[in-house]
Amino acid sequence: MSLTAIRVADLQRSVEFYTAGCGFALEREFSTDLFDAMILRAGTAGIELLRPRDAAAAPDHGNMFAKMVVNTRDVDGLVALACAHGGTAEMPVTELEAFGGMVVGSVRDPDGHLIEVVGRR
């Protein structure tokens, strides 16, 4: 998989969060009759932010468990940066001894999408 698409309420706010807060870079933007979109990349990983043109309500996440996972060498730093750019802390950064010292924290983006940040210390 090379790209994940998510619906957002405000493209500019989401681009700020994912670029300044999570280290992605803007690859391209485009529009159709149905939506406006921006594709962001971090290496080979990509995220497509979609803003439907007729969207009056915020995205409804339903009751499914869904998350995106971002790997980094600095979990504490990335979680703090994401929160400084519109994210909300979901789970504090925790070292998981049972998983060989893996470090995990999570944030929600401005639209409530869950992002798990994973690395090692």
XYZ file of N, CA, C and O in Angstrom:
484
model
N 0.846 -1.161 0.000
C 0.000 0.000 0.000
C 0.898 1.233 0.000
O 1.859 1.304 0.753
N 0.564 2.185 -0.846
C 1.411 3.375 -0.932
C 0.706 4.654 -0.505
O 1.356 5.663 -0.316
N -0.622 4.597 -0.361
C -1.366 5.819 -0.068
C -2.633 5.478 0.707
O -3.346 4.534 0.369
N -2.906 6.256 1.739
C -4.147 6.148 2.494
C -4.893 7.456 2.331
O -4.305 8.523 2.475
N -6.177 7.386 2.006
C -6.994 8.587 1.829
C -7.924 8.743 3.023
O -8.547 7.776 3.460
N -7.994 9.972 3.554
C -8.908 10.253 4.649
C -9.683 11.527 4.358
O -9.176 12.447 3.704
N -10.904 11.580 4.835
C -11.745 12.771 4.681
C -11.421 13.745 5.794
O -11.271 13.354 6.955
N -11.317 15.014 5.434
C -11.029 16.060 6.414
C -12.023 17.205 6.247
O -12.607 17.380 5.186
N -12.188 17.973 7.307
C -13.114 19.108 7.275
C -12.446 20.376 6.738
O -13.095 21.202 6.107
N -11.143 20.537 6.997
C -10.426 21.751 6.616
C -9.064 21.347 6.055
O -8.174 20.931 6.813
N -8.894 21.446 4.745
C -7.646 21.014 4.112
C -6.421 21.740 4.658
O -5.411 21.111 4.957
N -6.482 23.047 4.770
C -5.311 23.806 5.212
C -4.907 23.429 6.628
O -3.725 23.287 6.934
N -5.889 23.266 7.522
C -5.594 22.882 8.903
C -4.945 21.500 8.938
O -3.976 21.271 9.655
N -5.446 20.580 8.123
C -4.900 19.229 8.088
C -3.510 19.190 7.463
O -2.634 18.459 7.931
N -3.289 19.978 6.407
C -1.948 20.052 5.807
C -0.948 20.580 6.836
O 0.156 20.051 6.966
N -1.309 21.590 7.582
C -0.443 22.139 8.633
C -0.094 21.052 9.650
O 1.065 20.881 10.024
N -1.095 20.311 10.093
C -0.877 19.249 11.076
C 0.084 18.190 10.528
O 1.061 17.827 11.185
N -0.182 17.672 9.340
C 0.621 16.573 8.805
C 2.000 17.011 8.316
O 2.947 16.231 8.375
N 2.153 18.246 7.829
C 3.476 18.690 7.376
C 4.302 19.207 8.552
O 5.364 18.666 8.846
N 3.834 20.221 9.228
C 4.602 20.814 10.328
C 4.608 19.934 11.565
O 5.580 19.915 12.316
N 3.528 19.172 11.785
C 3.422 18.372 12.998
C 3.890 16.938 12.872
O 4.277 16.336 13.862
N 3.860 16.369 11.675
C 4.192 14.946 11.513
C 5.288 14.667 10.493
O 5.618 13.510 10.243
N 5.826 15.695 9.864
C 6.965 15.506 8.980
C 6.662 15.119 7.547
O 7.560 14.726 6.808
N 5.411 15.222 7.112
C 5.074 14.940 5.717
C 5.383 16.169 4.864
O 5.505 17.275 5.376
N 5.494 15.967 3.560
C 5.718 17.073 2.621
C 4.604 17.039 1.572
O 4.162 15.964 1.158
N 4.175 18.203 1.141
C 3.139 18.308 0.115
C 3.693 17.847 -1.226
O 4.712 18.349 -1.685
N 3.045 16.862 -1.835
C 3.459 16.367 -3.142
C 2.670 17.037 -4.250
O 3.232 17.482 -5.237
N 1.342 17.079 -4.096
C 0.513 17.750 -5.108
C -0.877 17.995 -4.556
O -1.281 17.404 -3.570
N -1.560 18.906 -5.218
C -2.958 19.165 -4.883
C -3.760 19.156 -6.167
O -3.244 19.465 -7.237
N -5.033 18.772 -6.054
C -5.897 18.726 -7.222
C -7.354 18.783 -6.774
O -7.663 18.632 -5.597
N -8.227 19.017 -7.735
C -9.653 19.112 -7.462
C -10.433 18.376 -8.538
O -9.987 18.266 -9.682
N -11.591 17.870 -8.137
C -12.546 17.295 -9.075
C -13.871 18.002 -8.834
O -13.952 18.889 -7.983
N -14.894 17.593 -9.536
C -16.217 18.173 -9.284
C -16.736 17.799 -7.900
O -17.580 18.493 -7.344
N -16.237 16.694 -7.331
C -16.745 16.194 -6.058
C -15.912 16.571 -4.836
O -16.439 16.646 -3.728
N -14.614 16.774 -5.016
C -13.768 17.037 -3.853
C -12.504 17.803 -4.228
O -12.104 17.843 -5.385
N -11.883 18.398 -3.197
C -10.551 18.989 -3.285
C -9.624 18.036 -2.533
O -10.031 17.439 -1.526
N -8.376 17.898 -2.988
C -7.474 16.944 -2.354
C -6.040 17.431 -2.368
O -5.648 18.234 -3.219
N -5.281 16.931 -1.393
C -3.842 17.165 -1.329
C -3.183 15.848 -0.965
O -3.661 15.139 -0.075
N -2.104 15.528 -1.671
C -1.347 14.325 -1.382
C -0.059 14.739 -0.682
O 0.669 15.611 -1.152
N 0.199 14.093 0.443
C 1.383 14.358 1.246
C 2.226 13.092 1.299
O 1.693 11.978 1.253
N 3.540 13.253 1.402
C 4.445 12.100 1.458
C 5.461 12.256 2.580
O 5.913 13.358 2.876
N 5.814 11.103 3.143
C 6.937 10.980 4.070
C 7.673 9.732 3.592
O 7.266 8.606 3.893
N 8.696 9.916 2.777
C 9.353 8.777 2.143
C 8.393 8.145 1.148
O 7.794 8.834 0.331
N 8.209 6.838 1.256
C 7.280 6.150 0.357
C 5.857 6.132 0.893
O 4.927 5.749 0.185
N 5.677 6.521 2.135
C 4.333 6.550 2.726
C 3.599 7.803 2.281
O 4.185 8.882 2.183
N 2.317 7.656 1.984
C 1.538 8.806 1.537
C 0.175 8.858 2.188
O -0.377 7.847 2.602
N -0.339 10.060 2.269
C -1.687 10.276 2.770
C -2.370 11.273 1.841
O -1.774 12.278 1.451
N -3.580 10.949 1.436
C -4.375 11.845 0.595
C -5.469 12.443 1.456
O -6.295 11.730 2.012
N -5.444 13.756 1.593
C -6.450 14.468 2.369
C -7.560 14.895 1.415
O -7.303 15.607 0.448
N -8.780 14.448 1.678
C -9.930 14.735 0.810
C -10.935 15.618 1.523
O -11.328 15.321 2.646
N -11.360 16.668 0.862
C -12.399 17.551 1.387
C -13.540 17.559 0.380
O -13.447 18.207 -0.677
N -14.635 16.792 0.653
C -15.775 16.797 -0.269
C -16.352 18.207 -0.404
O -16.422 18.953 0.560
N -16.740 18.561 -1.604
C -17.273 19.902 -1.850
C -18.650 20.112 -1.244
O -19.028 21.231 -0.952
N -19.411 19.031 -1.040
C -20.753 19.168 -0.481
C -20.806 18.812 1.005
O -21.869 18.585 1.559
N -19.655 18.770 1.675
C -19.610 18.342 3.073
C -20.051 19.455 4.017
O -19.320 20.394 4.265
N -21.241 19.321 4.534
C -21.736 20.287 5.502
C -21.369 19.863 6.924
O -21.185 20.694 7.796
N -21.247 18.560 7.155
C -20.955 18.051 8.492
C -19.523 17.535 8.565
O -18.912 17.204 7.552
N -19.021 17.465 9.784
C -17.690 16.914 10.011
C -17.696 15.414 9.708
O -18.756 14.782 9.747
N -16.543 14.847 9.404
C -16.476 13.409 9.150
C -16.979 12.615 10.353
O -16.722 12.970 11.494
N -17.701 11.541 10.092
C -18.200 10.658 11.140
C -17.328 9.402 11.136
O -17.273 8.686 10.143
N -16.659 9.153 12.243
C -15.738 8.029 12.313
C -16.430 6.721 12.676
O -15.788 5.676 12.667
N -17.709 6.766 13.005
C -18.428 5.547 13.349
C -17.843 4.893 14.586
O -17.247 5.543 15.429
N -17.977 3.584 14.675
C -17.483 2.893 15.860
C -16.377 1.888 15.530
O -16.104 0.994 16.307
N -15.764 2.043 14.374
C -14.672 1.144 13.995
C -13.373 1.597 14.647
O -13.151 2.779 14.856
N -12.504 0.626 14.944
C -11.169 0.961 15.415
C -10.283 1.075 14.196
O -10.080 0.105 13.470
N -9.786 2.248 13.939
C -8.913 2.479 12.783
C -7.805 3.429 13.217
O -8.031 4.344 13.996
N -6.597 3.183 12.718
C -5.479 4.061 13.052
C -4.471 4.063 11.924
O -4.431 3.156 11.098
N -3.671 5.098 11.907
C -2.507 5.173 11.036
C -1.297 5.054 11.955
O -1.344 5.511 13.097
N -0.229 4.462 11.465
C 0.970 4.285 12.281
C 2.124 5.033 11.612
O 2.370 4.863 10.420
N 2.809 5.866 12.394
C 3.967 6.617 11.930
C 5.175 6.142 12.725
O 5.135 6.129 13.964
N 6.220 5.718 12.043
C 7.454 5.298 12.700
C 8.435 6.458 12.740
O 8.574 7.201 11.765
N 9.124 6.584 13.869
C 10.083 7.669 14.048
C 11.158 7.258 15.045
O 10.947 6.332 15.837
N 12.260 7.950 15.038
C 13.313 7.714 16.038
C 13.053 8.525 17.302
O 13.685 8.295 18.329
N 12.137 9.507 17.228
C 11.862 10.394 18.361
C 10.359 10.452 18.616
O 9.684 11.389 18.197
N 9.829 9.443 19.298
C 8.392 9.378 19.565
C 7.944 10.566 20.401
O 6.965 11.234 20.077
N 8.677 10.859 21.476
C 8.313 11.994 22.337
C 8.256 13.297 21.536
O 7.308 14.073 21.656
N 9.278 13.517 20.713
C 9.352 14.748 19.925
C 8.244 14.863 18.903
O 7.647 15.928 18.739
N 7.939 13.758 18.208
C 6.896 13.811 17.178
C 5.515 13.996 17.792
O 4.707 14.762 17.272
N 5.243 13.335 18.912
C 3.950 13.512 19.583
C 3.806 14.970 20.025
O 2.764 15.594 19.819
N 4.854 15.528 20.610
C 4.803 16.933 21.053
C 4.614 17.878 19.868
O 3.815 18.819 19.934
N 5.329 17.634 18.777
C 5.220 18.478 17.590
C 3.820 18.396 16.986
O 3.235 19.415 16.609
N 3.281 17.185 16.902
C 1.930 17.003 16.357
C 0.908 17.749 17.214
O 0.006 18.407 16.683
N 1.053 17.681 18.527
C 0.122 18.392 19.414
C 0.278 19.910 19.291
O -0.708 20.645 19.372
N 1.496 20.372 19.041
C 1.736 21.810 18.873
C 1.128 22.341 17.573
O 0.947 23.545 17.421
N 0.801 21.434 16.636
C 0.254 21.844 15.345
C -1.174 21.338 15.148
O -1.560 20.983 14.034
N -1.942 21.309 16.228
C -3.367 21.015 16.122
C -3.801 19.630 16.528
O -4.989 19.331 16.532
N -2.866 18.759 16.889
C -3.235 17.416 17.333
C -3.632 17.416 18.794
O -3.378 18.362 19.533
N -4.253 16.326 19.220
C -4.665 16.143 20.605
C -4.080 14.834 21.110
O -4.281 13.784 20.488
N -3.380 14.898 22.239
C -2.784 13.686 22.801
C -3.881 12.692 23.149
O -4.877 13.044 23.767
N -3.682 11.449 22.741
C -4.645 10.378 23.011
C -4.095 9.425 24.061
O -4.787 9.032 24.972
N -2.821 9.020 23.895
C -2.167 8.116 24.835
C -0.758 8.639 25.077
O -0.039 8.940 24.129
N -0.356 8.766 26.342
C 0.997 9.262 26.594
C 2.050 8.295 26.057
O 1.803 7.097 25.916
N 3.210 8.832 25.762
C 4.310 8.005 25.272
C 4.694 7.013 26.366
O 4.932 7.390 27.509
N 4.711 5.738 25.978
C 4.943 4.648 26.924
C 5.940 3.665 26.333
O 5.851 3.324 25.154
N 6.874 3.192 27.162
C 7.803 2.149 26.709
C 7.184 0.795 27.015
O 6.744 0.541 28.138
N 7.131 -0.073 26.020
C 6.533 -1.391 26.163
C 7.632 -2.434 26.308
O 8.172 -2.928 25.318
N 7.974 -2.774 27.534
C 9.043 -3.733 27.813
C 8.776 -5.082 27.151
O 9.679 -5.729 26.640
N 7.507 -5.509 27.139
C 7.146 -6.813 26.568
C 7.419 -6.890 25.072
O 7.462 -7.971 24.503
N 7.585 -5.739 24.427
C 7.855 -5.688 22.993
C 9.278 -5.216 22.718
O 9.535 -4.511 21.741
N 10.192 -5.575 23.601
C 11.606 -5.272 23.381
C 11.960 -3.806 23.496
O 12.882 -3.339 22.849
N 11.235 -3.071 24.316
C 11.531 -1.655 24.503
C 10.913 -0.729 23.480
O 11.290 0.427 23.361
N 9.937 -1.220 22.723
C 9.235 -0.356 21.768
C 8.577 0.790 22.529
O 8.094 0.623 23.642
N 8.581 1.960 21.921
C 7.979 3.152 22.515
C 6.783 3.538 21.652
O 6.896 3.604 20.421
N 5.634 3.779 22.309
C 4.399 4.077 21.592
C 3.684 5.237 22.263
O 3.617 5.328 23.485
N 3.142 6.114 21.455
C 2.261 7.184 21.911
C 1.241 7.413 20.826
O 1.413 6.939 19.695
N 0.159 8.106 21.126
C -0.802 8.366 20.055
C -1.427 9.738 20.195
O -1.524 10.292 21.293
N -1.811 10.272 19.039
C -2.471 11.576 18.955
C -3.644 11.449 17.990
O -3.702 10.536 17.182
N -4.560 12.395 18.092
C -5.638 12.510 17.111
C -5.362 13.750 16.273
O -4.943 14.774 16.795
N -5.588 13.632 14.978
C -5.398 14.792 14.099
C -6.576 15.747 14.287
O -7.504 15.456 15.052
N -6.578 16.909 13.639
C -7.654 17.876 13.838
C -9.054 17.353 13.515
O -10.044 17.893 13.994
N -9.149 16.272 12.718
C -10.451 15.687 12.403
C -10.762 14.454 13.240
O -11.767 13.790 13.014
N -9.909 14.131 14.189
C -10.162 13.004 15.076
C -9.598 11.674 14.637
O -9.804 10.664 15.303
N -8.849 11.625 13.519
C -8.226 10.382 13.077
C -7.104 10.006 14.049
O -6.304 10.855 14.434
N -7.045 8.741 14.444
C -6.048 8.267 15.405
C -4.727 7.963 14.698
O -4.703 7.251 13.677
N -3.641 8.493 15.247
C -2.299 8.257 14.726
C -1.451 7.688 15.856
O -1.284 8.317 16.898
N -0.935 6.487 15.634
C -0.051 5.857 16.607
C 1.383 6.150 16.183
O 1.744 5.937 15.020
N 2.170 6.648 17.111
C 3.563 6.998 16.835
C 4.439 5.948 17.517
O 4.315 5.729 18.718
N 5.300 5.284 16.740
C 6.048 4.125 17.227
C 7.536 4.311 16.957
O 7.931 4.850 15.920
N 8.353 3.838 17.887
C 9.800 3.882 17.708
C 10.498 3.139 18.819
O 9.884 2.388 19.576
N 11.787 3.354 18.931
C 12.612 2.768 20.002
C 13.493 3.858 20.584
O 13.874 4.790 19.903
N 13.807 3.717 21.848
C 14.682 4.696 22.498
C 16.107 4.245 22.449
O 16.448 3.141 22.268
